[in-house]
Amino acid sequence: MTYAHPEVLVDSSWVKGNLGSENLRIAEVDYDPTANYNLGHIPGSVLIDWKRDINDPVRRDIVSKEDLEVLFGRLGISNDHRLVLYGDFNNWFAAFAFWVFKYYGVENVVLLNGGRKKWIEEDLPLTKDVPSVPTTTFAAKEPDEDLRAYLHYVRQTFRDKDKVLVDVRSPKEFTGEILAPPEYPTEHAQRGGHIPGAKNIPWAQAVNEDGTFKTPEELKALYEPKGVTPDKEVIAYCRIGERSSHTWFVLKYLLGYPNVRNYDGSWTEWGNLVRTPIEKP
């Protein structure tokens, strides 16, 4: 059995063999926006700072269509380029960038399977040189709202039997034992717990030790026994929508689920609102 959309993944040997290609752009997107990139990155890759570049600096929202076009132009990415995204933490934030870009209709974007971890483990080339890229123009599309869930939508549908919520946070976040992941101890909600009825399937269970994605059979065995099946609409959430982007990618592109949304307001929104229902063991 193969992935439903194997075209959204490339492996390290393909990237190595295509370094320097005029039709290729590579971008690193990391948990820490700059530290690892500055230590060494894939030759020719540009840096996308997820906090600054793909989030609005003032509003609690992702980057606007217009600002995304400016970003891509600055990074030398045109509509004719294939864009390869990779990063640390099993492509955690690279998947978040992938979701944002697909929301704006970016067509030829893929993930490097295994991300930064596998590239380094295979002793493939790294550089500290920051590439000089020519500016381009990029035309994004209007947002695809079918890929995104907002608070009002989740409020109306979280008890709908035809829909299933997947909480991809750690078990301790899901139960409310802790209010934020260890990586972000000060960025938490007022209350702990989870959205009533949500299934807890931590995002990183979808990857192998080397950072590559598990097989389709292994992924089906991870989600289907918990009722996360392709006949339902799936809404994934976490704390701010980045870890859930990873699960959204797995369900939509690797397993081919037809209707998957990312609730990027996630727990920092739901867990802070007055009279919003929560569940705790």
Short mmCIF file of C-alpha atoms in Angstrom, two decimals:
data_model
loop_
_atom_site.label_atom_id
_atom_site.label_comp_id
_atom_site.label_asym_id
_atom_site.label_seq_id
_atom_site.Cartn_x
_atom_site.Cartn_y
_atom_site.Cartn_z
CA MET A 1 0.00 0.00 0.00
CA THR A 2 1.29 3.45 -0.90
CA TYR A 3 0.40 6.90 0.37
CA ALA A 4 -2.68 8.48 -1.15
CA HIS A 5 -0.59 11.41 -2.43
CA PRO A 6 3.06 10.34 -2.54
CA GLU A 7 3.85 13.39 -4.67
CA VAL A 8 3.84 15.63 -1.57
CA LEU A 9 6.97 13.94 -0.20
CA VAL A 10 10.54 13.89 -1.48
CA ASP A 11 13.43 12.01 0.09
CA SER A 12 16.90 13.18 0.96
CA SER A 13 18.56 11.51 -2.03
CA TRP A 14 16.21 13.34 -4.41
CA VAL A 15 16.96 16.69 -2.77
CA LYS A 16 20.72 16.04 -2.80
CA GLY A 17 20.56 15.12 -6.47
CA ASN A 18 18.66 18.30 -7.32
CA LEU A 19 20.68 20.84 -5.33
CA GLY A 20 21.32 23.88 -7.48
CA SER A 21 18.39 23.24 -9.82
CA GLU A 22 16.90 26.43 -11.20
CA ASN A 23 13.40 25.00 -10.80
CA LEU A 24 13.85 24.21 -7.11
CA ARG A 25 13.60 26.28 -3.95
CA ILE A 26 14.29 24.84 -0.50
CA ALA A 27 13.17 26.46 2.75
CA GLU A 28 13.95 25.52 6.35
CA VAL A 29 11.23 26.10 8.96
CA ASP A 30 12.24 25.27 12.53
CA TYR A 31 10.83 25.18 16.05
CA ASP A 32 13.49 27.72 17.02
CA PRO A 33 13.15 30.12 14.10
CA THR A 34 16.85 30.83 13.54
CA ALA A 35 19.26 28.82 15.73
CA ASN A 36 19.55 25.59 13.74
CA TYR A 37 19.56 27.34 10.38
CA ASN A 38 22.53 29.43 11.53
CA LEU A 39 24.37 26.29 12.68
CA GLY A 40 24.13 24.82 9.21
CA HIS A 41 21.45 24.19 6.60
CA ILE A 42 20.92 22.44 3.27
CA PRO A 43 22.94 24.30 0.65
CA GLY A 44 20.80 26.86 -1.15
CA SER A 45 17.98 26.76 1.39
CA VAL A 46 16.38 29.96 2.63
CA LEU A 47 14.97 30.53 6.11
CA ILE A 48 11.30 30.97 6.90
CA ASP A 49 10.80 32.29 10.43
CA TRP A 50 7.39 30.89 11.36
CA LYS A 51 6.78 33.50 14.06
CA ARG A 52 7.63 36.47 11.90
CA ASP A 53 6.98 35.33 8.34
CA ILE A 54 3.82 33.20 8.41
CA ASN A 55 2.00 34.68 11.40
CA ASP A 56 0.48 38.14 11.53
CA PRO A 57 2.62 40.27 13.89
CA VAL A 58 -0.39 41.93 15.54
CA ARG A 59 -3.57 39.91 15.01
CA ARG A 60 -3.99 36.34 16.24
CA ASP A 61 -3.97 35.05 12.68
CA ILE A 62 -1.78 33.58 10.01
CA VAL A 63 -0.09 35.72 7.37
CA SER A 64 -2.32 37.50 4.87
CA LYS A 65 -2.43 36.57 1.18
CA GLU A 66 -0.68 39.81 0.25
CA ASP A 67 2.11 39.38 2.81
CA LEU A 68 2.64 35.79 1.70
CA GLU A 69 3.15 37.02 -1.85
CA VAL A 70 5.70 39.54 -0.58
CA LEU A 71 7.47 36.83 1.44
CA PHE A 72 7.73 34.47 -1.52
CA GLY A 73 8.93 37.29 -3.74
CA ARG A 74 11.67 38.17 -1.25
CA LEU A 75 12.74 34.53 -0.99
CA GLY A 76 12.91 34.12 -4.75
CA ILE A 77 9.97 31.71 -4.96
CA SER A 78 7.79 32.00 -8.04
CA ASN A 79 4.76 30.01 -9.16
CA ASP A 80 7.07 28.02 -11.45
CA HIS A 81 9.28 26.71 -8.64
CA ARG A 82 8.91 23.48 -6.72
CA LEU A 83 9.21 24.41 -3.05
CA VAL A 84 10.69 21.84 -0.64
CA LEU A 85 10.04 22.47 3.05
CA TYR A 86 11.98 20.83 5.85
CA GLY A 87 12.73 21.47 9.50
CA ASP A 88 13.58 20.09 12.90
CA PHE A 89 11.30 18.30 15.39
CA ASN A 90 10.10 15.84 12.74
CA ASN A 91 9.05 18.63 10.36
CA TRP A 92 6.71 20.07 13.01
CA PHE A 93 6.82 23.65 11.77
CA ALA A 94 7.55 22.71 8.17
CA ALA A 95 4.13 21.02 8.18
CA PHE A 96 2.61 24.18 9.66
CA ALA A 97 4.10 26.18 6.78
CA PHE A 98 2.79 23.57 4.32
CA TRP A 99 -0.74 24.02 5.69
CA VAL A 100 -0.52 27.83 5.50
CA PHE A 101 0.75 27.66 1.93
CA LYS A 102 -1.94 25.20 0.83
CA TYR A 103 -4.54 27.48 2.44
CA TYR A 104 -3.43 30.09 -0.09
CA GLY A 105 -3.37 27.66 -2.99
CA VAL A 106 0.38 27.10 -3.34
CA GLU A 107 0.44 24.12 -5.68
CA ASN A 108 3.97 22.77 -6.02
CA VAL A 109 5.04 22.48 -2.38
CA VAL A 110 6.37 19.29 -0.77
CA LEU A 111 7.94 18.08 2.48
CA LEU A 112 11.36 16.51 2.79
CA ASN A 113 10.57 13.18 4.42
CA GLY A 114 12.59 12.93 7.63
CA GLY A 115 13.38 16.63 7.66
CA ARG A 116 16.53 18.09 9.14
CA LYS A 117 17.13 15.09 11.41
CA LYS A 118 17.41 12.53 8.62
CA TRP A 119 19.50 14.86 6.46
CA ILE A 120 22.05 15.24 9.26
CA GLU A 121 21.98 11.54 10.22
CA GLU A 122 22.87 10.66 6.62
CA ASP A 123 25.82 13.06 6.81
CA LEU A 124 24.59 15.05 3.85
CA PRO A 125 26.06 18.49 3.08
CA LEU A 126 25.36 21.50 5.27
CA THR A 127 26.47 25.10 4.91
CA LYS A 128 26.34 28.32 6.89
CA ASP A 129 26.23 30.39 3.70
CA VAL A 130 23.00 32.33 3.26
CA PRO A 131 22.01 32.16 -0.41
CA SER A 132 21.54 35.27 -2.48
CA VAL A 133 18.32 34.78 -4.40
CA PRO A 134 16.79 37.01 -7.07
CA THR A 135 13.48 38.56 -6.13
CA THR A 136 10.46 37.23 -7.94
CA THR A 137 6.73 37.72 -8.09
CA PHE A 138 4.28 35.17 -6.74
CA ALA A 139 0.51 35.04 -7.15
CA ALA A 140 -1.31 33.32 -4.29
CA LYS A 141 -4.95 32.28 -4.45
CA GLU A 142 -7.84 33.24 -2.25
CA PRO A 143 -8.00 31.25 1.02
CA ASP A 144 -9.37 27.72 0.86
CA GLU A 145 -11.61 27.81 3.91
CA ASP A 146 -12.32 24.09 3.63
CA LEU A 147 -8.87 23.53 5.13
CA ARG A 148 -9.50 25.60 8.24
CA ALA A 149 -11.88 25.47 11.20
CA TYR A 150 -12.82 28.50 13.27
CA LEU A 151 -14.20 28.74 16.78
CA HIS A 152 -17.83 29.22 15.74
CA TYR A 153 -17.65 26.17 13.49
CA VAL A 154 -16.17 23.96 16.20
CA ARG A 155 -18.74 25.22 18.72
CA GLN A 156 -21.55 24.22 16.38
CA THR A 157 -20.21 20.85 15.34
CA PHE A 158 -18.11 19.28 18.09
CA ARG A 159 -20.93 16.93 19.12
CA ASP A 160 -21.86 16.01 15.54
CA LYS A 161 -21.51 12.24 15.00
CA ASP A 162 -20.38 12.79 11.42
CA LYS A 163 -17.38 14.79 12.64
CA VAL A 164 -14.46 13.82 14.84
CA LEU A 165 -12.01 16.02 16.72
CA VAL A 166 -8.41 14.89 17.04
CA ASP A 167 -6.43 16.44 19.89
CA VAL A 168 -2.81 15.94 18.87
CA ARG A 169 -1.25 17.28 22.09
CA SER A 170 0.55 15.17 24.66
CA PRO A 171 -1.54 13.00 27.00
CA LYS A 172 -0.78 15.30 29.95
CA GLU A 173 -2.06 18.31 28.01
CA PHE A 174 -5.12 16.35 26.94
CA THR A 175 -6.02 15.43 30.54
CA GLY A 176 -5.25 18.93 31.82
CA GLU A 177 -2.39 17.82 34.05
CA ILE A 178 -0.25 20.47 32.36
CA LEU A 179 -1.44 23.63 30.63
CA ALA A 180 1.28 23.90 27.99
CA PRO A 181 3.91 21.67 26.39
CA PRO A 182 7.37 21.73 27.98
CA GLU A 183 8.70 23.63 24.95
CA TYR A 184 6.37 26.55 25.73
CA PRO A 185 5.87 26.53 29.52
CA THR A 186 4.65 30.13 29.73
CA GLU A 187 2.26 30.03 26.78
CA HIS A 188 -0.80 28.31 28.13
CA ALA A 189 -4.56 28.62 28.56
CA GLN A 190 -6.49 29.42 31.72
CA ARG A 191 -7.91 25.91 31.93
CA GLY A 192 -6.66 22.45 31.11
CA GLY A 193 -8.47 19.55 29.48
CA HIS A 194 -9.81 18.99 26.00
CA ILE A 195 -12.79 19.67 23.76
CA PRO A 196 -15.57 17.21 24.71
CA GLY A 197 -15.45 14.03 22.66
CA ALA A 198 -12.01 14.66 21.17
CA LYS A 199 -9.69 11.71 20.53
CA ASN A 200 -6.12 12.05 21.80
CA ILE A 201 -3.61 10.91 19.18
CA PRO A 202 -0.31 12.78 19.72
CA TRP A 203 1.05 14.14 16.46
CA ALA A 204 4.52 12.58 16.71
CA GLN A 205 3.12 9.04 16.79
CA ALA A 206 2.84 9.34 13.01
CA VAL A 207 6.61 9.32 12.48
CA ASN A 208 9.44 6.83 12.83
CA GLU A 209 12.57 7.20 14.91
CA ASP A 210 14.44 8.75 11.99
CA GLY A 211 11.73 11.37 11.46
CA THR A 212 10.19 9.81 8.35
CA PHE A 213 6.47 9.14 8.19
CA LYS A 214 5.17 5.70 9.10
CA THR A 215 3.69 3.41 6.47
CA PRO A 216 0.05 3.79 5.40
CA GLU A 217 -0.78 0.57 7.21
CA GLU A 218 0.77 1.84 10.44
CA LEU A 219 -1.00 5.16 10.11
CA LYS A 220 -4.38 3.53 9.53
CA ALA A 221 -3.81 1.42 12.65
CA LEU A 222 -3.07 4.61 14.59
CA TYR A 223 -6.22 6.52 13.66
CA GLU A 224 -9.00 4.15 12.61
CA PRO A 225 -9.39 2.22 15.92
CA LYS A 226 -10.15 5.55 17.61
CA GLY A 227 -12.91 6.37 15.16
CA VAL A 228 -10.86 8.74 13.03
CA THR A 229 -12.04 7.34 9.72
CA PRO A 230 -12.27 8.74 6.18
CA ASP A 231 -16.07 8.76 6.14
CA LYS A 232 -16.09 11.53 8.76
CA GLU A 233 -15.04 15.14 8.69
CA VAL A 234 -11.91 15.43 10.83
CA ILE A 235 -10.91 18.53 12.77
CA ALA A 236 -7.40 18.50 14.23
CA TYR A 237 -6.25 20.86 16.97
CA CYS A 238 -3.39 21.34 19.42
CA ARG A 239 -2.30 24.51 21.24
CA ILE A 240 -1.91 27.07 18.45
CA GLY A 241 -2.44 24.93 15.35
CA GLU A 242 1.12 23.95 14.44
CA ARG A 243 1.30 20.37 15.73
CA SER A 244 -2.19 19.78 14.36
CA SER A 245 -0.97 20.90 10.92
CA HIS A 246 1.30 17.87 10.97
CA THR A 247 -1.66 15.55 11.68
CA TRP A 248 -3.73 17.39 9.06
CA PHE A 249 -0.98 16.65 6.53
CA VAL A 250 -0.90 12.95 7.48
CA LEU A 251 -4.65 12.48 7.27
CA LYS A 252 -5.26 14.54 4.14
CA TYR A 253 -2.25 13.69 2.00
CA LEU A 254 -0.81 10.41 3.26
CA LEU A 255 -4.09 8.64 4.06
CA GLY A 256 -6.23 10.58 1.62
CA TYR A 257 -9.07 11.57 3.96
CA PRO A 258 -11.38 13.76 1.87
CA ASN A 259 -12.42 16.28 4.53
CA VAL A 260 -9.82 17.40 7.07
CA ARG A 261 -9.62 20.81 8.74
CA ASN A 262 -7.04 22.40 11.00
CA TYR A 263 -8.45 24.35 13.96
CA ASP A 264 -5.54 26.73 14.43
CA GLY A 265 -7.23 28.68 17.23
CA SER A 266 -6.84 25.41 19.13
CA TRP A 267 -6.50 25.21 22.90
CA THR A 268 -5.19 28.73 23.51
CA GLU A 269 -8.53 29.93 22.14
CA TRP A 270 -10.90 27.23 23.40
CA GLY A 271 -9.35 26.91 26.86
CA ASN A 272 -9.47 30.66 27.55
CA LEU A 273 -13.12 31.38 26.75
CA VAL A 274 -15.86 31.86 29.32
CA ARG A 275 -18.44 29.04 29.34
CA THR A 276 -16.75 27.02 26.64
CA PRO A 277 -17.27 23.35 27.54
CA ILE A 278 -14.24 21.24 28.36
CA GLU A 279 -13.73 17.64 29.39
CA LYS A 280 -11.27 16.25 31.94
CA PRO A 281 -10.86 12.66 33.14
#
